PDB file of C-alpha atoms and ligand atoms in Angstrom:
ATOM      1  CA  UNK A   1       0.121  -0.046  -0.131  1.00 96.00           C
ATOM      2  CA  UNK A   2       1.397   3.256  -0.923  1.00 98.00           C
ATOM      3  CA  UNK A   3      -0.028   7.112  -1.176  1.00 98.00           C
ATOM      4  CA  UNK A   4       1.285   9.301  -4.046  1.00 98.00           C
ATOM      5  CA  UNK A   5       0.431  12.640  -4.616  1.00 98.00           C
ATOM      6  CA  UNK A   6      -0.727  12.837  -8.157  1.00 98.00           C
ATOM      7  CA  UNK A   7       0.219  16.159 -10.231  1.00 96.00           C
ATOM      8  CA  UNK A   8      -0.601  15.003 -13.936  1.00 95.00           C
ATOM      9  CA  UNK A   9      -3.883  13.579 -15.456  1.00 95.00           C
ATOM     10  CA  UNK A  10      -5.963  13.850 -12.642  1.00 97.00           C
ATOM     11  CA  UNK A  11      -8.935  13.681 -14.839  1.00 96.00           C
ATOM     12  CA  UNK A  12      -7.980   9.923 -14.999  1.00 97.00           C
ATOM     13  CA  UNK A  13      -9.383   9.308 -11.578  1.00 98.00           C
ATOM     14  CA  UNK A  14     -12.920  10.869 -12.355  1.00 98.00           C
ATOM     15  CA  UNK A  15     -14.824   7.591 -11.764  1.00 98.00           C
ATOM     16  CA  UNK A  16     -13.656   7.440  -8.382  1.00 98.00           C
ATOM     17  CA  UNK A  17     -13.969  10.896  -7.778  1.00 98.00           C
ATOM     18  CA  UNK A  18     -17.583  10.701  -9.599  1.00 97.00           C
ATOM     19  CA  UNK A  19     -18.556   8.010  -6.545  1.00 96.00           C
ATOM     20  CA  UNK A  20     -18.143  11.491  -3.442  1.00 94.00           C
ATOM     21  CA  UNK A  21     -19.426  13.867  -5.792  1.00 93.00           C
ATOM     22  CA  UNK A  22     -21.546  13.091  -8.739  1.00 90.00           C
ATOM     23  CA  UNK A  23     -21.360  16.440 -10.266  1.00 92.00           C
ATOM     24  CA  UNK A  24     -17.708  16.131 -12.884  1.00 94.00           C
ATOM     25  CA  UNK A  25     -18.543  19.937 -12.989  1.00 93.00           C
ATOM     26  CA  UNK A  26     -18.114  20.722  -9.879  1.00 92.00           C
ATOM     27  CA  UNK A  27     -15.071  18.127  -9.307  1.00 96.00           C
ATOM     28  CA  UNK A  28     -13.723  20.139 -11.779  1.00 95.00           C
ATOM     29  CA  UNK A  29     -14.032  23.353 -10.023  1.00 93.00           C
ATOM     30  CA  UNK A  30     -11.889  22.055  -6.904  1.00 96.00           C
ATOM     31  CA  UNK A  31      -9.845  19.242  -8.952  1.00 96.00           C
ATOM     32  CA  UNK A  32      -7.337  22.154 -10.666  1.00 92.00           C
ATOM     33  CA  UNK A  33      -6.461  23.933  -8.057  1.00 91.00           C
ATOM     34  CA  UNK A  34      -6.650  20.887  -4.931  1.00 96.00           C
ATOM     35  CA  UNK A  35      -3.991  18.389  -3.828  1.00 98.00           C
ATOM     36  CA  UNK A  36      -4.875  15.292  -5.667  1.00 98.00           C
ATOM     37  CA  UNK A  37      -3.693  12.191  -3.206  1.00 98.00           C
ATOM     38  CA  UNK A  38      -4.227   8.121  -4.337  1.00 98.00           C
ATOM     39  CA  UNK A  39      -3.852   5.752  -2.381  1.00 98.00           C
ATOM     40  CA  UNK A  40      -2.630   2.275  -4.732  1.00 98.00           C
ATOM     41  CA  UNK A  41      -3.292  -0.896  -3.411  1.00 98.00           C
ATOM     42  CA  UNK A  42      -1.252  -3.779  -5.132  1.00 96.00           C
ATOM     43  CA  UNK A  43      -0.640  -1.386  -7.809  1.00 96.00           C
ATOM     44  CA  UNK A  44      -4.175  -0.699  -8.157  1.00 97.00           C
ATOM     45  CA  UNK A  45      -5.767   2.469  -7.265  1.00 98.00           C
ATOM     46  CA  UNK A  46      -8.131   1.958  -4.555  1.00 98.00           C
ATOM     47  CA  UNK A  47      -8.863   5.075  -2.905  1.00 98.00           C
ATOM     48  CA  UNK A  48      -8.297   9.162  -3.994  1.00 98.00           C
ATOM     49  CA  UNK A  49      -8.706  12.602  -1.877  1.00 98.00           C
ATOM     50  CA  UNK A  50      -8.695  16.131  -2.982  1.00 98.00           C
ATOM     51  CA  UNK A  51      -7.687  18.806  -0.587  1.00 98.00           C
ATOM     52  CA  UNK A  52      -8.033  22.313  -1.086  1.00 98.00           C
ATOM     53  CA  UNK A  53      -7.141  25.662   0.845  1.00 97.00           C
ATOM     54  CA  UNK A  54      -9.696  26.811   3.498  1.00 95.00           C
ATOM     55  CA  UNK A  55      -8.472  30.231   4.080  1.00 91.00           C
ATOM     56  CA  UNK A  56      -4.889  30.545   5.493  1.00 93.00           C
ATOM     57  CA  UNK A  57      -5.192  28.454   8.775  1.00 96.00           C
ATOM     58  CA  UNK A  58      -7.466  26.040   7.548  1.00 98.00           C
ATOM     59  CA  UNK A  59      -7.867  22.957   4.332  1.00 98.00           C
ATOM     60  CA  UNK A  60     -11.149  21.292   3.092  1.00 98.00           C
ATOM     61  CA  UNK A  61     -11.258  17.846   2.195  1.00 98.00           C
ATOM     62  CA  UNK A  62     -13.282  18.041  -0.928  1.00 97.00           C
ATOM     63  CA  UNK A  63     -13.342  14.374  -2.608  1.00 97.00           C
ATOM     64  CA  UNK A  64     -13.169  11.105  -0.273  1.00 98.00           C
ATOM     65  CA  UNK A  65     -13.756   7.790  -2.587  1.00 98.00           C
ATOM     66  CA  UNK A  66     -12.773   4.431  -2.671  1.00 98.00           C
ATOM     67  CA  UNK A  67     -13.731   1.854  -5.377  1.00 98.00           C
ATOM     68  CA  UNK A  68     -16.054   0.111  -4.898  1.00 97.00           C
ATOM     69  CA  UNK A  69     -15.287  -3.468  -4.890  1.00 97.00           C
ATOM     70  CA  UNK A  70     -12.149  -2.372  -2.791  1.00 98.00           C
ATOM     71  CA  UNK A  71     -14.414  -0.490   0.266  1.00 98.00           C
ATOM     72  CA  UNK A  72     -14.558  -1.540   3.809  1.00 97.00           C
ATOM     73  CA  UNK A  73     -10.894  -2.684   4.028  1.00 98.00           C
ATOM     74  CA  UNK A  74      -9.799   0.846   5.731  1.00 97.00           C
ATOM     75  CA  UNK A  75      -8.238   2.493   2.913  1.00 98.00           C
ATOM     76  CA  UNK A  76      -9.839   5.689   3.255  1.00 98.00           C
ATOM     77  CA  UNK A  77      -9.352   5.585   7.260  1.00 98.00           C
ATOM     78  CA  UNK A  78      -5.884   5.208   6.497  1.00 98.00           C
ATOM     79  CA  UNK A  79      -5.889   7.868   3.544  1.00 98.00           C
ATOM     80  CA  UNK A  80      -7.473  10.245   6.764  1.00 98.00           C
ATOM     81  CA  UNK A  81      -4.577   9.390   8.460  1.00 98.00           C
ATOM     82  CA  UNK A  82      -1.968  10.259   6.175  1.00 98.00           C
ATOM     83  CA  UNK A  83      -3.850  13.523   5.004  1.00 98.00           C
ATOM     84  CA  UNK A  84      -4.058  14.485   8.947  1.00 98.00           C
ATOM     85  CA  UNK A  85      -0.328  13.975   9.328  1.00 98.00           C
ATOM     86  CA  UNK A  86       0.228  15.652   6.013  1.00 98.00           C
ATOM     87  CA  UNK A  87      -1.910  18.824   6.237  1.00 98.00           C
ATOM     88  CA  UNK A  88      -0.908  19.397  10.251  1.00 98.00           C
ATOM     89  CA  UNK A  89       2.186  20.587   9.015  1.00 95.00           C
ATOM     90  CA  UNK A  90       0.892  23.291   7.137  1.00 96.00           C
ATOM     91  CA  UNK A  91      -2.694  24.085   8.754  1.00 98.00           C
ATOM     92  CA  UNK A  92      -4.084  23.685  12.159  1.00 98.00           C
ATOM     93  CA  UNK A  93      -7.626  22.725  11.120  1.00 98.00           C
ATOM     94  CA  UNK A  94      -9.289  20.696   8.297  1.00 98.00           C
ATOM     95  CA  UNK A  95     -12.991  20.894   7.048  1.00 98.00           C
ATOM     96  CA  UNK A  96     -14.959  18.622   5.604  1.00 98.00           C
ATOM     97  CA  UNK A  97     -18.084  19.249   3.469  1.00 95.00           C
ATOM     98  CA  UNK A  98     -20.691  16.397   3.618  1.00 93.00           C
ATOM     99  CA  UNK A  99     -24.142  15.467   3.646  1.00 90.00           C
ATOM    100  CA  UNK A 100     -25.903  14.437   6.924  1.00 87.00           C
ATOM    101  CA  UNK A 101     -25.826  10.555   6.036  1.00 89.00           C
ATOM    102  CA  UNK A 102     -21.747  10.813   6.028  1.00 92.00           C
ATOM    103  CA  UNK A 103     -21.532  12.109   9.659  1.00 94.00           C
ATOM    104  CA  UNK A 104     -20.855   9.263  11.776  1.00 95.00           C
ATOM    105  CA  UNK A 105     -18.470   8.287   9.267  1.00 96.00           C
ATOM    106  CA  UNK A 106     -16.228  11.200   9.660  1.00 97.00           C
ATOM    107  CA  UNK A 107     -17.199  11.756  13.503  1.00 96.00           C
ATOM    108  CA  UNK A 108     -15.099   8.471  13.623  1.00 97.00           C
ATOM    109  CA  UNK A 109     -12.068  10.283  12.883  1.00 98.00           C
ATOM    110  CA  UNK A 110     -12.555  13.293  15.332  1.00 98.00           C
ATOM    111  CA  UNK A 111     -14.215  15.298  12.839  1.00 98.00           C
ATOM    112  CA  UNK A 112     -16.969  17.604  14.970  1.00 97.00           C
ATOM    113  CA  UNK A 113     -19.945  19.627  13.249  1.00 96.00           C
ATOM    114  CA  UNK A 114     -18.885  23.205  12.330  1.00 97.00           C
ATOM    115  CA  UNK A 115     -21.532  25.148  10.328  1.00 96.00           C
ATOM    116  CA  UNK A 116     -23.952  24.226   7.641  1.00 95.00           C
ATOM    117  CA  UNK A 117     -24.441  25.559   4.031  1.00 95.00           C
ATOM    118  CA  UNK A 118     -28.523  25.765   3.540  1.00 96.00           C
ATOM    119  CA  UNK A 119     -29.663  24.127   0.214  1.00 95.00           C
ATOM    120  CA  UNK A 120     -26.095  23.642  -1.194  1.00 94.00           C
ATOM    121  CA  UNK A 121     -27.303  20.460  -2.930  1.00 93.00           C
ATOM    122  CA  UNK A 122     -30.231  21.609  -4.715  1.00 93.00           C
ATOM    123  CA  UNK A 123     -28.781  25.043  -5.711  1.00 94.00           C
ATOM    124  CA  UNK A 124     -25.374  23.787  -6.741  1.00 91.00           C
ATOM    125  CA  UNK A 125     -26.581  20.472  -8.366  1.00 92.00           C
ATOM    126  CA  UNK A 126     -28.477  20.412 -11.893  1.00 90.00           C
ATOM    127  CA  UNK A 127     -30.322  17.361 -10.797  1.00 91.00           C
ATOM    128  CA  UNK A 128     -31.197  15.855  -7.076  1.00 93.00           C
ATOM    129  CA  UNK A 129     -28.594  14.271  -5.325  1.00 92.00           C
ATOM    130  CA  UNK A 130     -30.050  11.214  -3.109  1.00 91.00           C
ATOM    131  CA  UNK A 131     -28.128   9.107  -0.671  1.00 89.00           C
ATOM    132  CA  UNK A 132     -29.865   5.692   0.480  1.00 89.00           C
ATOM    133  CA  UNK A 133     -33.155   7.343  -0.799  1.00 93.00           C
ATOM    134  CA  UNK A 134     -32.759  10.853   1.130  1.00 92.00           C
ATOM    135  CA  UNK A 135     -32.162  14.095  -0.931  1.00 94.00           C
ATOM    136  CA  UNK A 136     -29.111  15.810   0.415  1.00 93.00           C
ATOM    137  CA  UNK A 137     -30.238  19.402   0.628  1.00 94.00           C
ATOM    138  CA  UNK A 138     -27.600  20.966   3.157  1.00 95.00           C
ATOM    139  CA  UNK A 139     -24.093  21.007   2.941  1.00 95.00           C
ATOM    140  CA  UNK A 140     -22.813  19.780   6.772  1.00 94.00           C
ATOM    141  CA  UNK A 141     -19.476  21.214   7.673  1.00 97.00           C
ATOM    142  CA  UNK A 142     -17.096  19.158  10.054  1.00 97.00           C
ATOM    143  CA  UNK A 143     -14.107  20.411  11.643  1.00 98.00           C
ATOM    144  CA  UNK A 144     -10.706  18.457  13.028  1.00 98.00           C
ATOM    145  CA  UNK A 145      -8.339  19.977  15.147  1.00 98.00           C
ATOM    146  CA  UNK A 146      -5.051  19.128  13.224  1.00 97.00           C
TER     147      UNK A 146
HETATM  148  C1  COA B 201     -16.832   6.635   2.652  1.00 73.53           C
HETATM  149  C2  COA B 201     -16.178   5.258   1.696  1.00 73.53           C
HETATM  150  C3  COA B 201     -15.138   6.664   1.560  1.00 73.53           C
HETATM  151  C4  COA B 201     -15.701   5.110   2.732  1.00 73.53           C
HETATM  152  O1  COA B 201     -14.109   4.453   1.843  1.00 73.53           O
HETATM  153  P1  COA B 201     -13.465   2.870   2.798  1.00 73.53           P
HETATM  154  O2  COA B 201     -12.105   2.691   2.135  1.00 73.53           O
HETATM  155  O3  COA B 201     -14.675   1.991   2.882  1.00 73.53           O
HETATM  156  O4  COA B 201     -13.335   3.035   4.581  1.00 73.53           O
HETATM  157  P2  COA B 201     -13.184   2.318   5.556  1.00 73.53           P
HETATM  158  O5  COA B 201     -12.790   1.081   5.061  1.00 73.53           O
HETATM  159  O6  COA B 201     -11.946   3.277   6.068  1.00 73.53           O
HETATM  160  O7  COA B 201     -14.279   2.505   6.225  1.00 73.53           O
HETATM  161  C5  COA B 201     -15.236   1.372   5.965  1.00 73.53           C
HETATM  162  C6  COA B 201     -16.334   1.690   7.437  1.00 73.53           C
HETATM  163  O8  COA B 201     -16.766   2.852   7.343  1.00 73.53           O
HETATM  164  C7  COA B 201     -18.423   2.653   7.243  1.00 73.53           C
HETATM  165  N1  COA B 201     -19.097   3.620   6.370  1.00 73.53           N
HETATM  166  C8  COA B 201     -19.335   3.698   5.225  1.00 73.53           C
HETATM  167  N2  COA B 201     -19.977   4.963   4.806  1.00 73.53           N
HETATM  168  C9  COA B 201     -20.496   5.281   5.908  1.00 73.53           C
HETATM  169  C10 COA B 201     -21.524   6.432   6.749  1.00 73.53           C
HETATM  170  N3  COA B 201     -22.050   6.679   5.253  1.00 73.53           N
HETATM  171  N4  COA B 201     -21.705   6.615   7.561  1.00 73.53           N
HETATM  172  C11 COA B 201     -21.035   5.963   8.773  1.00 73.53           C
HETATM  173  N5  COA B 201     -20.055   4.828   8.249  1.00 73.53           N
HETATM  174  C12 COA B 201     -19.842   4.226   7.290  1.00 73.53           C
HETATM  175  C13 COA B 201     -18.659   1.687   6.390  1.00 73.53           C
HETATM  176  O9  COA B 201     -19.768   0.817   6.977  1.00 73.53           O
HETATM  177  C14 COA B 201     -17.352   0.724   7.271  1.00 73.53           C
HETATM  178  O10 COA B 201     -17.488   0.435   8.802  1.00 73.53           O
HETATM  179  P3  COA B 201     -17.081  -1.035   9.246  1.00 73.53           P
HETATM  180  O11 COA B 201     -15.434  -1.520   9.134  1.00 73.53           O
HETATM  181  O12 COA B 201     -17.331  -0.982  10.352  1.00 73.53           O
HETATM  182  O13 COA B 201     -17.255  -2.223   8.632  1.00 73.53           O
HETATM  183  C15 COA B 201     -16.484   5.048   0.738  1.00 73.53           C
HETATM  184  O14 COA B 201     -17.766   4.110   1.271  1.00 73.53           O
HETATM  185  C16 COA B 201     -16.960   5.544  -0.443  1.00 73.53           C
HETATM  186  O15 COA B 201     -16.296   5.979  -1.488  1.00 73.53           O
HETATM  187  N6  COA B 201     -18.177   6.042  -0.242  1.00 73.53           N
HETATM  188  C17 COA B 201     -18.953   7.101  -1.334  1.00 73.53           C
HETATM  189  C18 COA B 201     -18.201   7.934  -1.635  1.00 73.53           C
HETATM  190  C19 COA B 201     -18.869   9.042  -0.381  1.00 73.53           C
HETATM  191  O16 COA B 201     -19.737   9.131   0.058  1.00 73.53           O
HETATM  192  N7  COA B 201     -17.860   9.586  -0.161  1.00 73.53           N
HETATM  193  C20 COA B 201     -17.723  10.610   0.768  1.00 73.53           C
HETATM  194  C21 COA B 201     -18.054  12.013   0.754  1.00 73.53           C
HETATM  195  S1  COA B 201     -17.790  13.314   1.595  1.00 73.53           S
END
């Protein structure tokens, strides 16, 4: 298992980004200015993460996804631990904006609720987004000290 920063041909990982964010346009908006990390397991790209700056003291995790057949093996957890130690050198806080349904996942890694952006998923996406049959409406922001 190794985690590498990828600077070229970031679009090649679009199928993975789309697992976490269904809009190619939205992904395109943060991919260029974001840092992309790819976790390779046995040479296969198993998990991706994109991090952008969020003000002078903070960064934001914009995308975290594990290839479906490789989920529940701890890859996203290992990616998060890697990101915490990497970004602790530059920032004090990491934010993540997500849907209600993902809150329990991030809480496990020490994120706590920060704020919400009302109607984000309705206002900024062309199609309604459903997770397990429930429509995503507000963007829930969580934060974690680094
Ligand atoms: C969320 C995601 C990145 C986790 O990746 P992963 O590599 O499977 O993560 P890990 O193996 O480290 O952790 C898996 C654990 O998280 C749990 N989990 C997954 N989604 C969860 C959720 N919405 N709420 C709570 N727990 C969740 C799994 O049940 C599993 O628990 P277990 O180990 O006790 O069985 C992956 O499910 C994924 O790519 N989902 C689609 C994209 C997405 O929603 N990304 C986040 C958007 S911000």
